[in-house]
PDB file of N, CA, C and O in Angstrom:
ATOM      1  N   MET A 235     -32.529 -30.170 -34.890  1.00 72.00           N
ATOM      2  CA  MET A 235     -31.459 -30.421 -33.820  1.00 72.00           C
ATOM      3  C   MET A 235     -31.325 -29.046 -33.170  1.00 72.00           C
ATOM      4  O   MET A 235     -31.453 -27.917 -33.543  1.00 72.00           O
ATOM      5  N   ALA A 236     -31.164 -29.171 -31.853  1.00 82.00           N
ATOM      6  CA  ALA A 236     -30.931 -27.903 -30.946  1.00 82.00           C
ATOM      7  C   ALA A 236     -29.641 -27.162 -31.170  1.00 82.00           C
ATOM      8  O   ALA A 236     -28.681 -27.773 -31.301  1.00 82.00           O
ATOM      9  N   ARG A 237     -30.015 -25.801 -31.169  1.00 86.00           N
ATOM     10  CA  ARG A 237     -28.853 -24.868 -31.267  1.00 86.00           C
ATOM     11  C   ARG A 237     -28.163 -24.780 -29.885  1.00 86.00           C
ATOM     12  O   ARG A 237     -28.592 -25.032 -28.747  1.00 86.00           O
ATOM     13  N   THR A 238     -26.656 -24.689 -30.042  1.00 90.00           N
ATOM     14  CA  THR A 238     -25.830 -24.645 -28.945  1.00 90.00           C
ATOM     15  C   THR A 238     -26.016 -23.270 -28.416  1.00 90.00           C
ATOM     16  O   THR A 238     -26.529 -22.192 -28.889  1.00 90.00           O
ATOM     17  N   ALA A 239     -25.596 -22.981 -27.000  1.00 89.00           N
ATOM     18  CA  ALA A 239     -25.402 -21.838 -26.348  1.00 89.00           C
ATOM     19  C   ALA A 239     -24.760 -20.679 -27.114  1.00 89.00           C
ATOM     20  O   ALA A 239     -25.211 -19.584 -27.239  1.00 89.00           O
ATOM     21  N   ARG A 240     -23.732 -21.177 -27.633  1.00 90.00           N
ATOM     22  CA  ARG A 240     -22.627 -20.252 -28.440  1.00 90.00           C
ATOM     23  C   ARG A 240     -23.684 -19.634 -29.737  1.00 90.00           C
ATOM     24  O   ARG A 240     -23.521 -18.710 -30.153  1.00 90.00           O
ATOM     25  N   GLN A 241     -24.428 -20.699 -30.523  1.00 93.00           N
ATOM     26  CA  GLN A 241     -24.993 -20.109 -31.508  1.00 93.00           C
ATOM     27  C   GLN A 241     -26.119 -19.252 -31.124  1.00 93.00           C
ATOM     28  O   GLN A 241     -26.203 -18.301 -31.929  1.00 93.00           O
ATOM     29  N   LEU A 242     -26.843 -19.575 -30.109  1.00 90.00           N
ATOM     30  CA  LEU A 242     -27.622 -18.756 -29.611  1.00 90.00           C
ATOM     31  C   LEU A 242     -27.483 -17.283 -29.616  1.00 90.00           C
ATOM     32  O   LEU A 242     -27.944 -16.194 -29.805  1.00 90.00           O
ATOM     33  N   VAL A 243     -26.067 -17.136 -28.736  1.00 91.00           N
ATOM     34  CA  VAL A 243     -25.645 -16.005 -28.343  1.00 91.00           C
ATOM     35  C   VAL A 243     -25.359 -15.144 -29.610  1.00 91.00           C
ATOM     36  O   VAL A 243     -25.359 -13.769 -29.786  1.00 91.00           O
ATOM     37  N   LYS A 244     -24.655 -15.829 -30.696  1.00 93.00           N
ATOM     38  CA  LYS A 244     -24.328 -15.385 -31.854  1.00 93.00           C
ATOM     39  C   LYS A 244     -25.299 -14.784 -32.445  1.00 93.00           C
ATOM     40  O   LYS A 244     -25.286 -13.735 -33.112  1.00 93.00           O
ATOM     41  N   GLU A 245     -26.502 -15.464 -32.515  1.00 93.00           N
ATOM     42  CA  GLU A 245     -27.567 -14.792 -33.175  1.00 93.00           C
ATOM     43  C   GLU A 245     -28.342 -13.653 -32.590  1.00 93.00           C
ATOM     44  O   GLU A 245     -28.686 -12.804 -33.175  1.00 93.00           O
ATOM     45  N   VAL A 246     -28.514 -13.767 -31.215  1.00 91.00           N
ATOM     46  CA  VAL A 246     -28.726 -12.420 -30.626  1.00 91.00           C
ATOM     47  C   VAL A 246     -27.809 -11.351 -30.905  1.00 91.00           C
ATOM     48  O   VAL A 246     -28.233 -10.160 -31.191  1.00 91.00           O
ATOM     49  N   SER A 247     -26.498 -11.538 -30.853  1.00 91.00           N
ATOM     50  CA  SER A 247     -25.475 -10.482 -30.792  1.00 91.00           C
ATOM     51  C   SER A 247     -25.751  -9.976 -32.364  1.00 91.00           C
ATOM     52  O   SER A 247     -25.559  -8.696 -32.531  1.00 91.00           O
ATOM     53  N   GLY A 248     -25.893 -10.858 -33.281  1.00 93.00           N
ATOM     54  CA  GLY A 248     -26.066 -10.427 -34.873  1.00 93.00           C
ATOM     55  C   GLY A 248     -27.165  -9.538 -34.858  1.00 93.00           C
ATOM     56  O   GLY A 248     -27.155  -8.394 -35.717  1.00 93.00           O
ATOM     57  N   SER A 249     -28.411  -9.882 -34.311  1.00 93.00           N
ATOM     58  CA  SER A 249     -29.742  -9.068 -34.323  1.00 93.00           C
ATOM     59  C   SER A 249     -29.592  -7.924 -33.757  1.00 93.00           C
ATOM     60  O   SER A 249     -29.923  -6.707 -34.201  1.00 93.00           O
ATOM     61  N   MET A 250     -28.838  -7.634 -32.365  1.00 90.00           N
ATOM     62  CA  MET A 250     -28.570  -6.680 -31.874  1.00 90.00           C
ATOM     63  C   MET A 250     -27.654  -5.575 -32.714  1.00 90.00           C
ATOM     64  O   MET A 250     -27.938  -4.348 -32.858  1.00 90.00           O
ATOM     65  N   ALA A 251     -26.689  -6.251 -33.248  1.00 92.00           N
ATOM     66  CA  ALA A 251     -25.812  -5.496 -34.289  1.00 92.00           C
ATOM     67  C   ALA A 251     -26.660  -4.640 -35.347  1.00 92.00           C
ATOM     68  O   ALA A 251     -26.221  -3.566 -35.780  1.00 92.00           O
ATOM     69  N   ILE A 252     -27.644  -5.411 -35.821  1.00 93.00           N
ATOM     70  CA  ILE A 252     -28.358  -4.878 -37.130  1.00 93.00           C
ATOM     71  C   ILE A 252     -29.040  -3.797 -36.576  1.00 93.00           C
ATOM     72  O   ILE A 252     -29.189  -2.630 -37.415  1.00 93.00           O
ATOM     73  N   GLU A 253     -29.340  -3.792 -35.251  1.00 91.00           N
ATOM     74  CA  GLU A 253     -30.207  -2.793 -34.809  1.00 91.00           C
ATOM     75  C   GLU A 253     -29.214  -1.568 -34.207  1.00 91.00           C
ATOM     76  O   GLU A 253     -29.822  -0.518 -33.639  1.00 91.00           O
ATOM     77  N   GLY A 254     -28.007  -1.673 -34.336  1.00 93.00           N
ATOM     78  CA  GLY A 254     -26.980  -0.666 -34.008  1.00 93.00           C
ATOM     79  C   GLY A 254     -26.501  -0.754 -32.455  1.00 93.00           C
ATOM     80  O   GLY A 254     -26.225   0.228 -31.955  1.00 93.00           O
ATOM     81  N   LEU A 255     -26.848  -1.853 -31.877  1.00 88.00           N
ATOM     82  CA  LEU A 255     -26.581  -2.091 -30.484  1.00 88.00           C
ATOM     83  C   LEU A 255     -25.504  -3.097 -30.326  1.00 88.00           C
ATOM     84  O   LEU A 255     -26.006  -4.423 -30.409  1.00 88.00           O
ATOM     85  N   GLU A 256     -24.225  -2.861 -30.208  1.00 90.00           N
ATOM     86  CA  GLU A 256     -23.460  -3.881 -30.250  1.00 90.00           C
ATOM     87  C   GLU A 256     -22.976  -4.268 -28.548  1.00 90.00           C
ATOM     88  O   GLU A 256     -23.328  -3.500 -27.696  1.00 90.00           O
ATOM     89  N   LEU A 257     -23.075  -5.531 -28.517  1.00 88.00           N
ATOM     90  CA  LEU A 257     -22.895  -6.213 -27.288  1.00 88.00           C
ATOM     91  C   LEU A 257     -21.495  -6.219 -26.879  1.00 88.00           C
ATOM     92  O   LEU A 257     -20.483  -6.395 -27.513  1.00 88.00           O
ATOM     93  N   ARG A 258     -21.178  -5.854 -25.543  1.00 89.00           N
ATOM     94  CA  ARG A 258     -20.009  -6.103 -25.018  1.00 89.00           C
ATOM     95  C   ARG A 258     -19.481  -7.419 -24.772  1.00 89.00           C
ATOM     96  O   ARG A 258     -20.377  -8.157 -24.285  1.00 89.00           O
ATOM     97  N   SER A 259     -18.135  -7.671 -24.564  1.00 91.00           N
ATOM     98  CA  SER A 259     -17.684  -9.174 -24.367  1.00 91.00           C
ATOM     99  C   SER A 259     -18.380  -9.675 -23.037  1.00 91.00           C
ATOM    100  O   SER A 259     -18.905 -10.688 -22.722  1.00 91.00           O
ATOM    101  N   GLU A 260     -18.573  -8.518 -21.764  1.00 88.00           N
ATOM    102  CA  GLU A 260     -19.271  -8.876 -20.683  1.00 88.00           C
ATOM    103  C   GLU A 260     -20.603  -9.320 -20.673  1.00 88.00           C
ATOM    104  O   GLU A 260     -21.029 -10.402 -20.195  1.00 88.00           O
ATOM    105  N   GLU A 261     -21.342  -8.890 -21.670  1.00 86.00           N
ATOM    106  CA  GLU A 261     -22.787  -9.199 -22.151  1.00 86.00           C
ATOM    107  C   GLU A 261     -22.930 -10.319 -22.709  1.00 86.00           C
ATOM    108  O   GLU A 261     -23.802 -11.249 -22.436  1.00 86.00           O
ATOM    109  N   ILE A 262     -22.039 -10.623 -23.571  1.00 90.00           N
ATOM    110  CA  ILE A 262     -21.928 -11.871 -24.470  1.00 90.00           C
ATOM    111  C   ILE A 262     -21.693 -13.102 -23.572  1.00 90.00           C
ATOM    112  O   ILE A 262     -22.343 -14.112 -23.557  1.00 90.00           O
ATOM    113  N   ASN A 263     -20.758 -12.804 -22.498  1.00 91.00           N
ATOM    114  CA  ASN A 263     -20.433 -13.942 -21.477  1.00 91.00           C
ATOM    115  C   ASN A 263     -21.704 -14.268 -20.556  1.00 91.00           C
ATOM    116  O   ASN A 263     -21.932 -15.460 -20.459  1.00 91.00           O
ATOM    117  N   MET A 264     -22.342 -13.258 -20.235  1.00 89.00           N
ATOM    118  CA  MET A 264     -23.485 -13.333 -19.403  1.00 89.00           C
ATOM    119  C   MET A 264     -24.559 -14.118 -20.369  1.00 89.00           C
ATOM    120  O   MET A 264     -25.287 -15.156 -19.565  1.00 89.00           O
ATOM    121  N   LEU A 265     -24.755 -13.758 -21.493  1.00 89.00           N
ATOM    122  CA  LEU A 265     -25.798 -14.601 -22.246  1.00 89.00           C
ATOM    123  C   LEU A 265     -25.347 -15.932 -22.579  1.00 89.00           C
ATOM    124  O   LEU A 265     -26.227 -16.819 -22.473  1.00 89.00           O
ATOM    125  N   GLN A 266     -24.156 -16.103 -22.684  1.00 91.00           N
ATOM    126  CA  GLN A 266     -23.652 -17.662 -22.820  1.00 91.00           C
ATOM    127  C   GLN A 266     -24.041 -18.263 -21.515  1.00 91.00           C
ATOM    128  O   GLN A 266     -24.164 -19.551 -21.640  1.00 91.00           O
ATOM    129  N   LEU A 267     -23.579 -18.024 -20.474  1.00 92.00           N
ATOM    130  CA  LEU A 267     -24.075 -18.592 -19.047  1.00 92.00           C
ATOM    131  C   LEU A 267     -25.598 -18.756 -19.124  1.00 92.00           C
ATOM    132  O   LEU A 267     -25.827 -20.034 -18.594  1.00 92.00           O
ATOM    133  N   CYS A 268     -26.272 -17.994 -19.425  1.00 90.00           N
ATOM    134  CA  CYS A 268     -27.724 -18.115 -19.473  1.00 90.00           C
ATOM    135  C   CYS A 268     -28.252 -19.236 -20.583  1.00 90.00           C
ATOM    136  O   CYS A 268     -28.950 -19.937 -20.077  1.00 90.00           O
ATOM    137  N   ALA A 269     -27.682 -18.930 -21.641  1.00 89.00           N
ATOM    138  CA  ALA A 269     -28.012 -19.932 -22.741  1.00 89.00           C
ATOM    139  C   ALA A 269     -27.632 -21.361 -22.313  1.00 89.00           C
ATOM    140  O   ALA A 269     -28.370 -22.396 -22.593  1.00 89.00           O
ATOM    141  N   ALA A 270     -26.569 -21.439 -21.642  1.00 89.00           N
ATOM    142  CA  ALA A 270     -26.027 -22.756 -21.340  1.00 89.00           C
ATOM    143  C   ALA A 270     -26.762 -23.317 -19.918  1.00 89.00           C
ATOM    144  O   ALA A 270     -26.593 -24.621 -19.571  1.00 89.00           O
ATOM    145  N   GLY A 271     -27.677 -22.470 -19.391  1.00 91.00           N
ATOM    146  CA  GLY A 271     -28.380 -23.032 -18.252  1.00 91.00           C
ATOM    147  C   GLY A 271     -27.384 -22.907 -17.109  1.00 91.00           C
ATOM    148  O   GLY A 271     -27.849 -23.561 -15.909  1.00 91.00           O
ATOM    149  N   LYS A 272     -26.462 -22.205 -16.840  1.00 93.00           N
ATOM    150  CA  LYS A 272     -25.517 -22.078 -15.737  1.00 93.00           C
ATOM    151  C   LYS A 272     -25.941 -21.024 -14.967  1.00 93.00           C
ATOM    152  O   LYS A 272     -25.780 -20.872 -13.721  1.00 93.00           O
ATOM    153  N   VAL A 273     -26.787 -20.019 -15.552  1.00 91.00           N
ATOM    154  CA  VAL A 273     -27.419 -18.796 -14.786  1.00 91.00           C
ATOM    155  C   VAL A 273     -28.920 -18.671 -15.226  1.00 91.00           C
ATOM    156  O   VAL A 273     -29.148 -18.757 -16.407  1.00 91.00           O
ATOM    157  N   THR A 274     -29.840 -18.473 -14.260  1.00 93.00           N
ATOM    158  CA  THR A 274     -31.240 -18.357 -14.487  1.00 93.00           C
ATOM    159  C   THR A 274     -31.392 -16.948 -15.003  1.00 93.00           C
ATOM    160  O   THR A 274     -30.754 -16.036 -15.085  1.00 93.00           O
ATOM    161  N   THR A 275     -32.318 -16.941 -15.911  1.00 90.00           N
ATOM    162  CA  THR A 275     -32.736 -15.648 -16.687  1.00 90.00           C
ATOM    163  C   THR A 275     -33.122 -14.636 -15.599  1.00 90.00           C
ATOM    164  O   THR A 275     -32.729 -13.315 -15.488  1.00 90.00           O
ATOM    165  N   GLU A 276     -33.864 -15.106 -14.224  1.00 92.00           N
ATOM    166  CA  GLU A 276     -34.075 -14.002 -13.290  1.00 92.00           C
ATOM    167  C   GLU A 276     -32.893 -13.157 -12.782  1.00 92.00           C
ATOM    168  O   GLU A 276     -32.865 -12.216 -12.383  1.00 92.00           O
ATOM    169  N   SER A 277     -31.866 -14.302 -12.640  1.00 90.00           N
ATOM    170  CA  SER A 277     -30.648 -13.911 -12.065  1.00 90.00           C
ATOM    171  C   SER A 277     -29.754 -12.839 -12.805  1.00 90.00           C
ATOM    172  O   SER A 277     -29.370 -11.738 -12.528  1.00 90.00           O
ATOM    173  N   LEU A 278     -30.027 -13.089 -14.133  1.00 87.00           N
ATOM    174  CA  LEU A 278     -29.386 -12.283 -15.191  1.00 87.00           C
ATOM    175  C   LEU A 278     -29.906 -11.103 -15.310  1.00 87.00           C
ATOM    176  O   LEU A 278     -29.442  -9.843 -15.269  1.00 87.00           O
ATOM    177  N   LEU A 279     -31.391 -10.933 -15.279  1.00 87.00           N
ATOM    178  CA  LEU A 279     -32.000  -9.619 -15.218  1.00 87.00           C
ATOM    179  C   LEU A 279     -31.641  -8.837 -13.967  1.00 87.00           C
ATOM    180  O   LEU A 279     -31.458  -7.730 -14.148  1.00 87.00           O
ATOM    181  N   GLU A 280     -31.713  -9.439 -12.783  1.00 89.00           N
ATOM    182  CA  GLU A 280     -31.551  -8.922 -11.533  1.00 89.00           C
ATOM    183  C   GLU A 280     -30.173  -8.176 -11.553  1.00 89.00           C
ATOM    184  O   GLU A 280     -29.884  -6.905 -11.368  1.00 89.00           O
ATOM    185  N   THR A 281     -29.086  -8.877 -12.348  1.00 85.00           N
ATOM    186  CA  THR A 281     -27.763  -8.446 -12.319  1.00 85.00           C
ATOM    187  C   THR A 281     -27.726  -7.059 -13.314  1.00 85.00           C
ATOM    188  O   THR A 281     -27.172  -6.089 -13.022  1.00 85.00           O
ATOM    189  N   LEU A 282     -28.295  -7.124 -14.426  1.00 81.00           N
ATOM    190  CA  LEU A 282     -28.257  -6.136 -15.452  1.00 81.00           C
ATOM    191  C   LEU A 282     -29.270  -5.038 -14.916  1.00 81.00           C
ATOM    192  O   LEU A 282     -28.921  -3.707 -14.950  1.00 81.00           O
ATOM    193  N   ILE A 283     -30.344  -5.170 -14.204  1.00 86.00           N
ATOM    194  CA  ILE A 283     -31.188  -4.014 -13.629  1.00 86.00           C
ATOM    195  C   ILE A 283     -30.350  -3.314 -12.411  1.00 86.00           C
ATOM    196  O   ILE A 283     -30.416  -2.161 -12.567  1.00 86.00           O
ATOM    197  N   ARG A 284     -29.555  -3.995 -11.647  1.00 86.00           N
ATOM    198  CA  ARG A 284     -28.818  -3.420 -10.640  1.00 86.00           C
ATOM    199  C   ARG A 284     -27.617  -2.701 -11.124  1.00 86.00           C
ATOM    200  O   ARG A 284     -27.548  -1.425 -10.942  1.00 86.00           O
ATOM    201  N   LYS A 285     -26.974  -3.114 -12.401  1.00 80.00           N
ATOM    202  CA  LYS A 285     -26.026  -2.405 -12.900  1.00 80.00           C
ATOM    203  C   LYS A 285     -26.302  -1.216 -13.394  1.00 80.00           C
ATOM    204  O   LYS A 285     -25.764  -0.099 -13.346  1.00 80.00           O
ATOM    205  N   TYR A 286     -27.294  -1.229 -14.313  1.00 78.00           N
ATOM    206  CA  TYR A 286     -27.871   0.086 -15.162  1.00 78.00           C
ATOM    207  C   TYR A 286     -28.479   0.930 -14.170  1.00 78.00           C
ATOM    208  O   TYR A 286     -28.581   2.162 -14.519  1.00 78.00           O
ATOM    209  N   ASN A 287     -29.395   0.586 -13.151  1.00 83.00           N
ATOM    210  CA  ASN A 287     -29.798   1.611 -12.261  1.00 83.00           C
ATOM    211  C   ASN A 287     -28.800   2.213 -11.383  1.00 83.00           C
ATOM    212  O   ASN A 287     -29.018   3.587 -11.355  1.00 83.00           O
ATOM    213  N   GLN A 288     -27.839   1.733 -11.214  1.00 72.00           N
ATOM    214  CA  GLN A 288     -26.662   2.435 -10.549  1.00 72.00           C
ATOM    215  C   GLN A 288     -25.922   3.279 -11.372  1.00 72.00           C
ATOM    216  O   GLN A 288     -25.623   4.449 -11.016  1.00 72.00           O
ATOM    217  N   CYS A 289     -25.986   3.146 -12.758  1.00 65.00           N
ATOM    218  CA  CYS A 289     -25.297   4.063 -13.735  1.00 65.00           C
ATOM    219  C   CYS A 289     -26.412   5.280 -13.873  1.00 65.00           C
ATOM    220  O   CYS A 289     -25.704   6.394 -13.983  1.00 65.00           O
ATOM    221  N   LYS A 290     -27.540   5.142 -13.617  1.00 62.00           N
ATOM    222  CA  LYS A 290     -28.279   6.302 -13.874  1.00 62.00           C
ATOM    223  C   LYS A 290     -28.385   7.177 -12.735  1.00 62.00           C
ATOM    224  O   LYS A 290     -28.427   8.362 -12.633  1.00 62.00           O
ATOM    225  N   VAL A 291     -28.012   6.745 -11.290  1.00 55.00           N
ATOM    226  CA  VAL A 291     -27.923   7.547 -10.209  1.00 55.00           C
ATOM    227  C   VAL A 291     -26.727   8.310 -10.189  1.00 55.00           C
ATOM    228  O   VAL A 291     -26.570   9.418  -9.501  1.00 55.00           O
ATOM    229  N   LYS A 292     -25.712   7.926 -10.868  1.00 52.00           N
ATOM    230  CA  LYS A 292     -24.424   8.422 -10.734  1.00 52.00           C
ATOM    231  C   LYS A 292     -24.361   9.786 -11.431  1.00 52.00           C
ATOM    232  O   LYS A 292     -24.959  10.016 -12.283  1.00 52.00           O
TER     233      LYS A 292
END
């Protein structure tokens, strides 16, 4: 049986937490959209790259 988008995101969030990297609610929401097929992975990556590149410049 296939896992739901919510289950996939919960697994990713748990794995990240084990490594000491807590996901913010905004990041969890983006992952849920991607896992549900509402946003492409390419679009998600572009958004994240744009966001974090801006942080480095400031």
